[in-house]
Each structure stands twice: as C-alpha cells, then as structure tokens.
C-alpha cells in the first residue's frame, strides 16, 4: 500500500475542516466560514494599523492611520486638540459633532470618562479630570466583547467577519437591532458584570448612530466604527446638513 505524502495529509485535513459539531447545536446556529483565506490574506493575523474585512483587504481607502493602532484610531476623533488625551468635555463635544443630542452626549461623557479613564493613567493616583490617555487605551479592553480588537488594540479580521457569518440572518452585510442584541448576549463571559454592561452600552450607542431608515446597521459602518473613520464621515455629514439648513434659512 502506497504511503501518503505530507501534502496528501495536509490536503485531506483542509478538505475536512469541520465548523459544526452535531451535539453542539449552537455551532450550526452560529456559522463560521472556513473560506476567509479566499478574500482576506491571513485573516487570523491581527492588523495593527488597518480595519480589514473581505470587502476592504487593505482597510479604509485613503484613511490616514498616523501610526496609531486600530483601537487608538477608534478614539482619535475625540482628541480634539491632538494632545493624546481625551477629556470629558472633548467626549461630549465629539458626540455632539457626530449627531447625538445633549442628553445622550452628556450620559456618554459621564460613562466613558468615568469608567475608562483610570486604567489609562500612568499613575496609581486617580485624576479628577478623568482624562483618557490614548497611548494606554489598550488597557481598557474589557471582557464579553466581540474580540475584534486583541489585547494590544490590533484588529482581528476573522473575529469581525464572524459577527456577520454568525448573526446576520436576514441580510449578509447588515444587522438588525435584534441580531445585535443576540450577538451581545452570546458574547457574555460568566460573572463579567462590567463587560456585559460595557458591551451593551457600546453597541446601543453604535446602533443609534449608524442605523439606516430600515433599522439595519451595515457592515461598512460597523467596520468604520472600529477604525474611527465613521466618526469623521458622520461629523462631515452633520456639518453639511447644518450648512445647507443655514443657507436655506438665509434664502427665505
């Protein structure tokens, strides 16, 4: 009997990759694609600078990363004076700039700076100004999340793609509110009260920001949220609307 070569063994293994376990129904309910290599080179390798997906294998076109990690890019919009620190008033102004009302912006400021400031400080002594230091933002990564960021703030393409392969039941590249809710429920780690609450809050705010007229959150907008490019787009859109309204009022 002829012996199998190493390449034969590898080929057979790749052809029989199983992502569903018959006695674990949840593995069939939440599908994981075994074919990401066809659209994303090394999808399991975290990207330090780019939020990569199947449609954007090189990240957001024309987006300047400035050497920041993807998680740092997510926060950079709110650093209004580019000093590497996000103070509560900057969080508030940033939320207003992307379209949130006074109440949501104020509550977000209190929650975000109140809970995420301390871990980013270089000192053990708390600051009553509640600054968030962008250079240390990776220390704010919490449990019960999507794992699309790794513990150093890099972006993990395969984890991002799983959000849609597992939970986008109605449309492949858009999520409903209820699908997002199911997603956050599925990611709960045992006894992780802070992670549970933080994840719910973050995705509720994200949904309110990006939902379209049909109530969907698109894959492109969610990806843009991860690298922060969405915030610049939303701010420009709001500014154009404001300018258009002002011009219309003057013409009247």
PDB file of C-alpha atoms in Angstrom:
ATOM      1  CA  UNK A   1       0.000   0.000   0.000  1.00  0.00           C
ATOM      2  CA  UNK A   2       1.404   3.382  -1.014  1.00  0.00           C
ATOM      3  CA  UNK A   3       2.160   5.780   1.806  1.00  0.00           C
ATOM      4  CA  UNK A   4       0.506   9.177   1.878  1.00  0.00           C
ATOM      5  CA  UNK A   5       2.825  12.124   1.443  1.00  0.00           C
ATOM      6  CA  UNK A   6       2.792  15.086   3.786  1.00  0.00           C
ATOM      7  CA  UNK A   7       0.969  17.139   1.162  1.00  0.00           C
ATOM      8  CA  UNK A   8      -1.752  14.459   0.944  1.00  0.00           C
ATOM      9  CA  UNK A   9      -2.285  14.624   4.694  1.00  0.00           C
ATOM     10  CA  UNK A  10      -2.455  18.418   4.613  1.00  0.00           C
ATOM     11  CA  UNK A  11      -4.893  18.419   1.709  1.00  0.00           C
ATOM     12  CA  UNK A  12      -7.231  15.940   3.360  1.00  0.00           C
ATOM     13  CA  UNK A  13      -7.141  17.884   6.609  1.00  0.00           C
ATOM     14  CA  UNK A  14      -8.036  21.149   4.836  1.00  0.00           C
ATOM     15  CA  UNK A  15     -10.838  19.467   2.895  1.00  0.00           C
ATOM     16  CA  UNK A  16     -12.428  18.114   6.064  1.00  0.00           C
ATOM     17  CA  UNK A  17     -12.348  21.157   8.338  1.00  0.00           C
ATOM     18  CA  UNK A  18     -15.479  20.972  10.445  1.00  0.00           C
ATOM     19  CA  UNK A  19     -17.050  24.076  11.943  1.00  0.00           C
ATOM     20  CA  UNK A  20     -20.221  22.333  13.153  1.00  0.00           C
ATOM     21  CA  UNK A  21     -20.400  19.768  15.962  1.00  0.00           C
ATOM     22  CA  UNK A  22     -23.593  17.635  15.729  1.00  0.00           C
ATOM     23  CA  UNK A  23     -24.007  17.522  19.501  1.00  0.00           C
ATOM     24  CA  UNK A  24     -23.479  21.271  19.916  1.00  0.00           C
ATOM     25  CA  UNK A  25     -26.438  22.895  18.107  1.00  0.00           C
ATOM     26  CA  UNK A  26     -25.070  26.377  18.753  1.00  0.00           C
ATOM     27  CA  UNK A  27     -22.224  25.666  16.310  1.00  0.00           C
ATOM     28  CA  UNK A  28     -24.716  25.288  13.467  1.00  0.00           C
ATOM     29  CA  UNK A  29     -26.807  28.259  14.602  1.00  0.00           C
ATOM     30  CA  UNK A  30     -23.719  30.490  14.563  1.00  0.00           C
ATOM     31  CA  UNK A  31     -21.929  29.651  11.343  1.00  0.00           C
ATOM     32  CA  UNK A  32     -18.191  30.241  10.925  1.00  0.00           C
ATOM     33  CA  UNK A  33     -16.855  30.440   7.381  1.00  0.00           C
ATOM     34  CA  UNK A  34     -13.835  28.203   6.661  1.00  0.00           C
ATOM     35  CA  UNK A  35     -13.092  30.119   3.442  1.00  0.00           C
ATOM     36  CA  UNK A  36     -11.876  33.537   4.622  1.00  0.00           C
ATOM     37  CA  UNK A  37      -8.463  32.928   3.041  1.00  0.00           C
ATOM     38  CA  UNK A  38     -10.117  33.374  -0.347  1.00  0.00           C
ATOM     39  CA  UNK A  39     -10.855  37.045   0.375  1.00  0.00           C
ATOM     40  CA  UNK A  40      -8.507  38.072   3.225  1.00  0.00           C
ATOM     41  CA  UNK A  41      -4.813  37.125   3.414  1.00  0.00           C
ATOM     42  CA  UNK A  42      -4.088  35.557   6.831  1.00  0.00           C
ATOM     43  CA  UNK A  43      -7.452  36.559   8.371  1.00  0.00           C
ATOM     44  CA  UNK A  44      -6.390  35.232  11.773  1.00  0.00           C
ATOM     45  CA  UNK A  45      -3.417  37.606  11.990  1.00  0.00           C
ATOM     46  CA  UNK A  46      -4.283  40.815  13.915  1.00  0.00           C
ATOM     47  CA  UNK A  47      -3.755  44.037  11.926  1.00  0.00           C
ATOM     48  CA  UNK A  48      -2.031  46.821  13.834  1.00  0.00           C
ATOM     49  CA  UNK A  49      -2.988  49.689  11.523  1.00  0.00           C
ATOM     50  CA  UNK A  50      -5.947  48.676   9.355  1.00  0.00           C
ATOM     51  CA  UNK A  51      -9.515  47.503   9.943  1.00  0.00           C
ATOM     52  CA  UNK A  52      -9.582  44.788   7.300  1.00  0.00           C
ATOM     53  CA  UNK A  53     -12.560  42.809   6.017  1.00  0.00           C
ATOM     54  CA  UNK A  54     -13.468  40.786   2.921  1.00  0.00           C
ATOM     55  CA  UNK A  55     -14.527  43.907   1.039  1.00  0.00           C
ATOM     56  CA  UNK A  56     -11.570  46.009   2.219  1.00  0.00           C
ATOM     57  CA  UNK A  57      -8.460  43.778   2.410  1.00  0.00           C
ATOM     58  CA  UNK A  58      -6.305  46.889   2.900  1.00  0.00           C
ATOM     59  CA  UNK A  59      -8.557  48.797   5.289  1.00  0.00           C
ATOM     60  CA  UNK A  60     -10.345  52.103   4.712  1.00  0.00           C
ATOM     61  CA  UNK A  61      -9.199  53.636   1.386  1.00  0.00           C
ATOM     62  CA  UNK A  62      -7.280  56.875   1.873  1.00  0.00           C
ATOM     63  CA  UNK A  63      -7.592  56.807   5.660  1.00  0.00           C
ATOM     64  CA  UNK A  64      -4.528  58.189   7.442  1.00  0.00           C
ATOM     65  CA  UNK A  65      -3.627  55.943  10.388  1.00  0.00           C
ATOM     66  CA  UNK A  66      -0.805  58.237  11.608  1.00  0.00           C
ATOM     67  CA  UNK A  67       0.868  55.205  13.171  1.00  0.00           C
ATOM     68  CA  UNK A  68      -1.940  54.618  15.673  1.00  0.00           C
ATOM     69  CA  UNK A  69      -3.282  51.136  16.379  1.00  0.00           C
ATOM     70  CA  UNK A  70      -6.825  50.452  15.175  1.00  0.00           C
ATOM     71  CA  UNK A  71      -8.156  50.808  18.724  1.00  0.00           C
ATOM     72  CA  UNK A  72      -6.322  54.125  19.091  1.00  0.00           C
ATOM     73  CA  UNK A  73      -7.785  55.242  15.753  1.00  0.00           C
ATOM     74  CA  UNK A  74     -11.228  54.423  17.136  1.00  0.00           C
ATOM     75  CA  UNK A  75     -10.620  57.017  19.876  1.00  0.00           C
ATOM     76  CA  UNK A  76      -8.591  59.599  17.963  1.00  0.00           C
ATOM     77  CA  UNK A  77     -11.603  61.561  16.679  1.00  0.00           C
ATOM     78  CA  UNK A  78     -12.458  62.615  20.230  1.00  0.00           C
ATOM     79  CA  UNK A  79      -8.981  64.024  20.922  1.00  0.00           C
ATOM     80  CA  UNK A  80      -9.939  67.478  19.689  1.00  0.00           C
ATOM     81  CA  UNK A  81      -6.554  69.160  20.192  1.00  0.00           C
ATOM     82  CA  UNK A  82      -4.427  66.124  19.290  1.00  0.00           C
ATOM     83  CA  UNK A  83      -2.554  66.067  22.583  1.00  0.00           C
ATOM     84  CA  UNK A  84      -3.076  62.334  23.101  1.00  0.00           C
ATOM     85  CA  UNK A  85      -5.600  62.864  25.896  1.00  0.00           C
ATOM     86  CA  UNK A  86      -9.396  62.783  25.778  1.00  0.00           C
ATOM     87  CA  UNK A  87     -11.018  64.867  28.495  1.00  0.00           C
ATOM     88  CA  UNK A  88     -14.738  64.609  29.366  1.00  0.00           C
ATOM     89  CA  UNK A  89     -15.628  67.825  27.542  1.00  0.00           C
ATOM     90  CA  UNK A  90     -13.942  66.502  24.405  1.00  0.00           C
ATOM     91  CA  UNK A  91     -16.035  63.337  24.597  1.00  0.00           C
ATOM     92  CA  UNK A  92     -19.159  65.478  24.924  1.00  0.00           C
ATOM     93  CA  UNK A  93     -18.233  67.767  22.018  1.00  0.00           C
ATOM     94  CA  UNK A  94     -17.318  64.748  19.875  1.00  0.00           C
ATOM     95  CA  UNK A  95     -20.658  63.068  20.496  1.00  0.00           C
ATOM     96  CA  UNK A  96     -22.487  66.275  19.621  1.00  0.00           C
ATOM     97  CA  UNK A  97     -20.397  66.601  16.454  1.00  0.00           C
ATOM     98  CA  UNK A  98     -21.474  63.190  15.150  1.00  0.00           C
ATOM     99  CA  UNK A  99     -25.153  63.891  15.734  1.00  0.00           C
ATOM    100  CA  UNK A 100     -26.147  62.850  19.249  1.00  0.00           C
ATOM    101  CA  UNK A 101     -28.413  65.051  21.339  1.00  0.00           C
ATOM    102  CA  UNK A 102     -27.420  66.784  24.564  1.00  0.00           C
ATOM    103  CA  UNK A 103     -28.731  64.053  26.875  1.00  0.00           C
ATOM    104  CA  UNK A 104     -27.015  61.114  25.149  1.00  0.00           C
ATOM    105  CA  UNK A 105     -23.802  63.107  24.745  1.00  0.00           C
ATOM    106  CA  UNK A 106     -23.757  64.027  28.432  1.00  0.00           C
ATOM    107  CA  UNK A 107     -24.510  60.487  29.626  1.00  0.00           C
ATOM    108  CA  UNK A 108     -21.876  59.072  27.269  1.00  0.00           C
ATOM    109  CA  UNK A 109     -19.318  61.539  28.593  1.00  0.00           C
ATOM    110  CA  UNK A 110     -20.037  60.514  32.183  1.00  0.00           C
ATOM    111  CA  UNK A 111     -19.977  56.780  31.445  1.00  0.00           C
ATOM    112  CA  UNK A 112     -16.971  56.729  29.112  1.00  0.00           C
ATOM    113  CA  UNK A 113     -14.617  59.019  31.004  1.00  0.00           C
ATOM    114  CA  UNK A 114     -15.929  57.919  34.374  1.00  0.00           C
ATOM    115  CA  UNK A 115     -15.206  54.233  33.752  1.00  0.00           C
ATOM    116  CA  UNK A 116     -12.369  54.195  31.215  1.00  0.00           C
ATOM    117  CA  UNK A 117     -10.078  56.951  32.491  1.00  0.00           C
ATOM    118  CA  UNK A 118      -8.316  55.267  35.392  1.00  0.00           C
ATOM    119  CA  UNK A 119      -6.880  52.263  33.534  1.00  0.00           C
ATOM    120  CA  UNK A 120      -5.134  54.546  31.044  1.00  0.00           C
ATOM    121  CA  UNK A 121      -3.341  56.679  33.627  1.00  0.00           C
ATOM    122  CA  UNK A 122       0.406  56.372  34.139  1.00  0.00           C
ATOM    123  CA  UNK A 123      -0.084  56.908  37.870  1.00  0.00           C
ATOM    124  CA  UNK A 124      -1.890  54.906  40.545  1.00  0.00           C
ATOM    125  CA  UNK A 125      -3.410  58.174  41.738  1.00  0.00           C
ATOM    126  CA  UNK A 126      -6.797  58.920  40.101  1.00  0.00           C
ATOM    127  CA  UNK A 127      -7.298  62.212  38.279  1.00  0.00           C
ATOM    128  CA  UNK A 128     -10.403  64.259  38.996  1.00  0.00           C
ATOM    129  CA  UNK A 129     -10.262  65.495  35.398  1.00  0.00           C
ATOM    130  CA  UNK A 130     -10.970  61.924  34.223  1.00  0.00           C
ATOM    131  CA  UNK A 131      -8.610  62.013  31.219  1.00  0.00           C
ATOM    132  CA  UNK A 132      -8.280  59.061  28.867  1.00  0.00           C
ATOM    133  CA  UNK A 133      -4.722  58.596  27.583  1.00  0.00           C
ATOM    134  CA  UNK A 134      -4.860  57.218  24.063  1.00  0.00           C
ATOM    135  CA  UNK A 135      -1.402  55.632  24.298  1.00  0.00           C
ATOM    136  CA  UNK A 136      -2.752  53.316  27.028  1.00  0.00           C
ATOM    137  CA  UNK A 137      -6.224  52.719  25.608  1.00  0.00           C
ATOM    138  CA  UNK A 138      -5.483  49.002  25.142  1.00  0.00           C
ATOM    139  CA  UNK A 139      -5.694  48.695  28.938  1.00  0.00           C
ATOM    140  CA  UNK A 140      -9.412  49.480  28.646  1.00  0.00           C
ATOM    141  CA  UNK A 141     -10.239  46.382  26.617  1.00  0.00           C
ATOM    142  CA  UNK A 142     -12.912  44.511  28.562  1.00  0.00           C
ATOM    143  CA  UNK A 143     -14.420  41.041  28.511  1.00  0.00           C
ATOM    144  CA  UNK A 144     -17.670  39.886  26.908  1.00  0.00           C
ATOM    145  CA  UNK A 145     -16.772  41.743  23.689  1.00  0.00           C
ATOM    146  CA  UNK A 146     -16.537  40.705  20.042  1.00  0.00           C
ATOM    147  CA  UNK A 147     -12.748  40.143  20.267  1.00  0.00           C
ATOM    148  CA  UNK A 148     -12.372  42.162  17.063  1.00  0.00           C
ATOM    149  CA  UNK A 149      -9.670  44.041  18.958  1.00  0.00           C
ATOM    150  CA  UNK A 150      -6.919  41.996  20.553  1.00  0.00           C
ATOM    151  CA  UNK A 151      -5.430  42.892  23.934  1.00  0.00           C
ATOM    152  CA  UNK A 152      -2.938  45.279  22.320  1.00  0.00           C
ATOM    153  CA  UNK A 153      -5.535  47.130  20.245  1.00  0.00           C
ATOM    154  CA  UNK A 154      -4.932  45.429  16.914  1.00  0.00           C
ATOM    155  CA  UNK A 155      -7.852  44.477  14.646  1.00  0.00           C
ATOM    156  CA  UNK A 156      -8.655  40.779  14.095  1.00  0.00           C
ATOM    157  CA  UNK A 157     -10.342  40.300  10.677  1.00  0.00           C
ATOM    158  CA  UNK A 158     -11.687  36.790  11.303  1.00  0.00           C
ATOM    159  CA  UNK A 159     -13.443  37.891  14.501  1.00  0.00           C
ATOM    160  CA  UNK A 160     -15.026  40.828  12.700  1.00  0.00           C
ATOM    161  CA  UNK A 161     -16.245  38.596   9.871  1.00  0.00           C
ATOM    162  CA  UNK A 162     -17.766  36.215  12.422  1.00  0.00           C
ATOM    163  CA  UNK A 163     -20.164  38.945  13.541  1.00  0.00           C
ATOM    164  CA  UNK A 164     -21.905  38.611  10.204  1.00  0.00           C
ATOM    165  CA  UNK A 165     -21.463  34.902   9.469  1.00  0.00           C
ATOM    166  CA  UNK A 166     -22.912  34.098  12.901  1.00  0.00           C
ATOM    167  CA  UNK A 167     -25.595  36.711  13.384  1.00  0.00           C
ATOM    168  CA  UNK A 168     -26.629  38.317  10.074  1.00  0.00           C
ATOM    169  CA  UNK A 169     -29.634  36.107   9.349  1.00  0.00           C
ATOM    170  CA  UNK A 170     -31.775  38.459   7.255  1.00  0.00           C
ATOM    171  CA  UNK A 171     -29.006  40.024   5.169  1.00  0.00           C
ATOM    172  CA  UNK A 172     -25.349  39.047   4.904  1.00  0.00           C
ATOM    173  CA  UNK A 173     -23.883  42.523   5.343  1.00  0.00           C
ATOM    174  CA  UNK A 174     -26.407  44.178   7.658  1.00  0.00           C
ATOM    175  CA  UNK A 175     -27.533  43.503  11.216  1.00  0.00           C
ATOM    176  CA  UNK A 176     -30.899  44.279  12.772  1.00  0.00           C
ATOM    177  CA  UNK A 177     -31.277  45.573  16.322  1.00  0.00           C
ATOM    178  CA  UNK A 178     -32.386  42.120  17.470  1.00  0.00           C
ATOM    179  CA  UNK A 179     -29.429  40.452  15.776  1.00  0.00           C
ATOM    180  CA  UNK A 180     -27.090  42.881  17.533  1.00  0.00           C
ATOM    181  CA  UNK A 181     -28.828  42.090  20.809  1.00  0.00           C
ATOM    182  CA  UNK A 182     -28.376  38.358  20.205  1.00  0.00           C
ATOM    183  CA  UNK A 183     -24.728  38.994  19.384  1.00  0.00           C
ATOM    184  CA  UNK A 184     -24.065  40.823  22.658  1.00  0.00           C
ATOM    185  CA  UNK A 185     -25.946  38.158  24.620  1.00  0.00           C
ATOM    186  CA  UNK A 186     -23.898  35.382  23.026  1.00  0.00           C
ATOM    187  CA  UNK A 187     -20.606  37.015  23.988  1.00  0.00           C
ATOM    188  CA  UNK A 188     -21.282  37.256  27.703  1.00  0.00           C
ATOM    189  CA  UNK A 189     -18.496  35.761  29.804  1.00  0.00           C
ATOM    190  CA  UNK A 190     -19.503  34.259  33.150  1.00  0.00           C
ATOM    191  CA  UNK A 191     -19.760  36.750  36.037  1.00  0.00           C
ATOM    192  CA  UNK A 192     -18.354  39.585  33.918  1.00  0.00           C
ATOM    193  CA  UNK A 193     -20.789  42.281  35.033  1.00  0.00           C
ATOM    194  CA  UNK A 194     -18.665  45.208  33.842  1.00  0.00           C
ATOM    195  CA  UNK A 195     -18.041  43.611  30.442  1.00  0.00           C
ATOM    196  CA  UNK A 196     -21.736  42.824  29.988  1.00  0.00           C
ATOM    197  CA  UNK A 197     -22.774  46.398  30.757  1.00  0.00           C
ATOM    198  CA  UNK A 198     -19.999  47.990  28.693  1.00  0.00           C
ATOM    199  CA  UNK A 199     -20.753  45.855  25.645  1.00  0.00           C
ATOM    200  CA  UNK A 200     -24.483  46.607  25.777  1.00  0.00           C
ATOM    201  CA  UNK A 201     -23.840  50.332  26.128  1.00  0.00           C
ATOM    202  CA  UNK A 202     -21.271  50.451  23.318  1.00  0.00           C
ATOM    203  CA  UNK A 203     -23.438  48.597  20.835  1.00  0.00           C
ATOM    204  CA  UNK A 204     -26.582  50.539  21.728  1.00  0.00           C
ATOM    205  CA  UNK A 205     -24.755  53.802  21.043  1.00  0.00           C
ATOM    206  CA  UNK A 206     -23.300  52.356  17.831  1.00  0.00           C
ATOM    207  CA  UNK A 207     -26.720  51.216  16.627  1.00  0.00           C
ATOM    208  CA  UNK A 208     -28.325  54.596  17.344  1.00  0.00           C
ATOM    209  CA  UNK A 209     -25.549  56.276  15.368  1.00  0.00           C
ATOM    210  CA  UNK A 210     -25.485  54.098  12.254  1.00  0.00           C
ATOM    211  CA  UNK A 211     -28.922  52.515  11.800  1.00  0.00           C
ATOM    212  CA  UNK A 212     -30.447  53.261   8.422  1.00  0.00           C
ATOM    213  CA  UNK A 213     -34.079  54.042   7.581  1.00  0.00           C
ATOM    214  CA  UNK A 214     -34.888  50.315   7.600  1.00  0.00           C
ATOM    215  CA  UNK A 215     -33.352  49.781  11.034  1.00  0.00           C
ATOM    216  CA  UNK A 216     -30.205  47.985   9.855  1.00  0.00           C
ATOM    217  CA  UNK A 217     -26.592  48.508  10.933  1.00  0.00           C
ATOM    218  CA  UNK A 218     -24.386  47.962   7.889  1.00  0.00           C
ATOM    219  CA  UNK A 219     -21.119  46.060   7.847  1.00  0.00           C
ATOM    220  CA  UNK A 220     -19.313  49.026   6.313  1.00  0.00           C
ATOM    221  CA  UNK A 221     -20.490  51.410   9.025  1.00  0.00           C
ATOM    222  CA  UNK A 222     -19.565  48.952  11.774  1.00  0.00           C
ATOM    223  CA  UNK A 223     -16.099  48.481  10.287  1.00  0.00           C
ATOM    224  CA  UNK A 224     -15.753  52.272  10.120  1.00  0.00           C
ATOM    225  CA  UNK A 225     -16.696  52.456  13.778  1.00  0.00           C
ATOM    226  CA  UNK A 226     -13.819  50.131  14.650  1.00  0.00           C
ATOM    227  CA  UNK A 227     -11.142  52.268  12.974  1.00  0.00           C
ATOM    228  CA  UNK A 228     -12.854  55.578  13.745  1.00  0.00           C
ATOM    229  CA  UNK A 229     -13.245  56.644  10.108  1.00  0.00           C
ATOM    230  CA  UNK A 230     -17.027  56.569  10.561  1.00  0.00           C
ATOM    231  CA  UNK A 231     -16.895  59.399  13.101  1.00  0.00           C
ATOM    232  CA  UNK A 232     -15.208  61.770  10.659  1.00  0.00           C
ATOM    233  CA  UNK A 233     -17.761  60.841   7.995  1.00  0.00           C
ATOM    234  CA  UNK A 234     -20.704  61.430  10.336  1.00  0.00           C
ATOM    235  CA  UNK A 235     -19.296  64.768  11.534  1.00  0.00           C
ATOM    236  CA  UNK A 236     -18.845  65.991   7.952  1.00  0.00           C
ATOM    237  CA  UNK A 237     -22.369  64.851   7.089  1.00  0.00           C
ATOM    238  CA  UNK A 238     -23.835  66.756  10.031  1.00  0.00           C
ATOM    239  CA  UNK A 239     -21.819  69.849   9.127  1.00  0.00           C
ATOM    240  CA  UNK A 240     -23.087  69.738   5.532  1.00  0.00           C
ATOM    241  CA  UNK A 241     -26.673  69.415   6.745  1.00  0.00           C
ATOM    242  CA  UNK A 242     -26.191  72.354   9.096  1.00  0.00           C
ATOM    243  CA  UNK A 243     -24.676  74.471   6.316  1.00  0.00           C
ATOM    244  CA  UNK A 244     -27.493  73.517   3.971  1.00  0.00           C
ATOM    245  CA  UNK A 245     -30.103  74.458   6.569  1.00  0.00           C
ATOM    246  CA  UNK A 246     -28.399  77.798   7.241  1.00  0.00           C
ATOM    247  CA  UNK A 247     -28.247  78.585   3.529  1.00  0.00           C
ATOM    248  CA  UNK A 248     -31.917  77.679   3.155  1.00  0.00           C
ATOM    249  CA  UNK A 249     -32.908  79.923   6.069  1.00  0.00           C
ATOM    250  CA  UNK A 250     -30.979  82.861   4.612  1.00  0.00           C
ATOM    251  CA  UNK A 251     -32.602  82.426   1.202  1.00  0.00           C
ATOM    252  CA  UNK A 252     -36.035  82.534   2.843  1.00  0.00           C
TER     253      UNK A 252
END
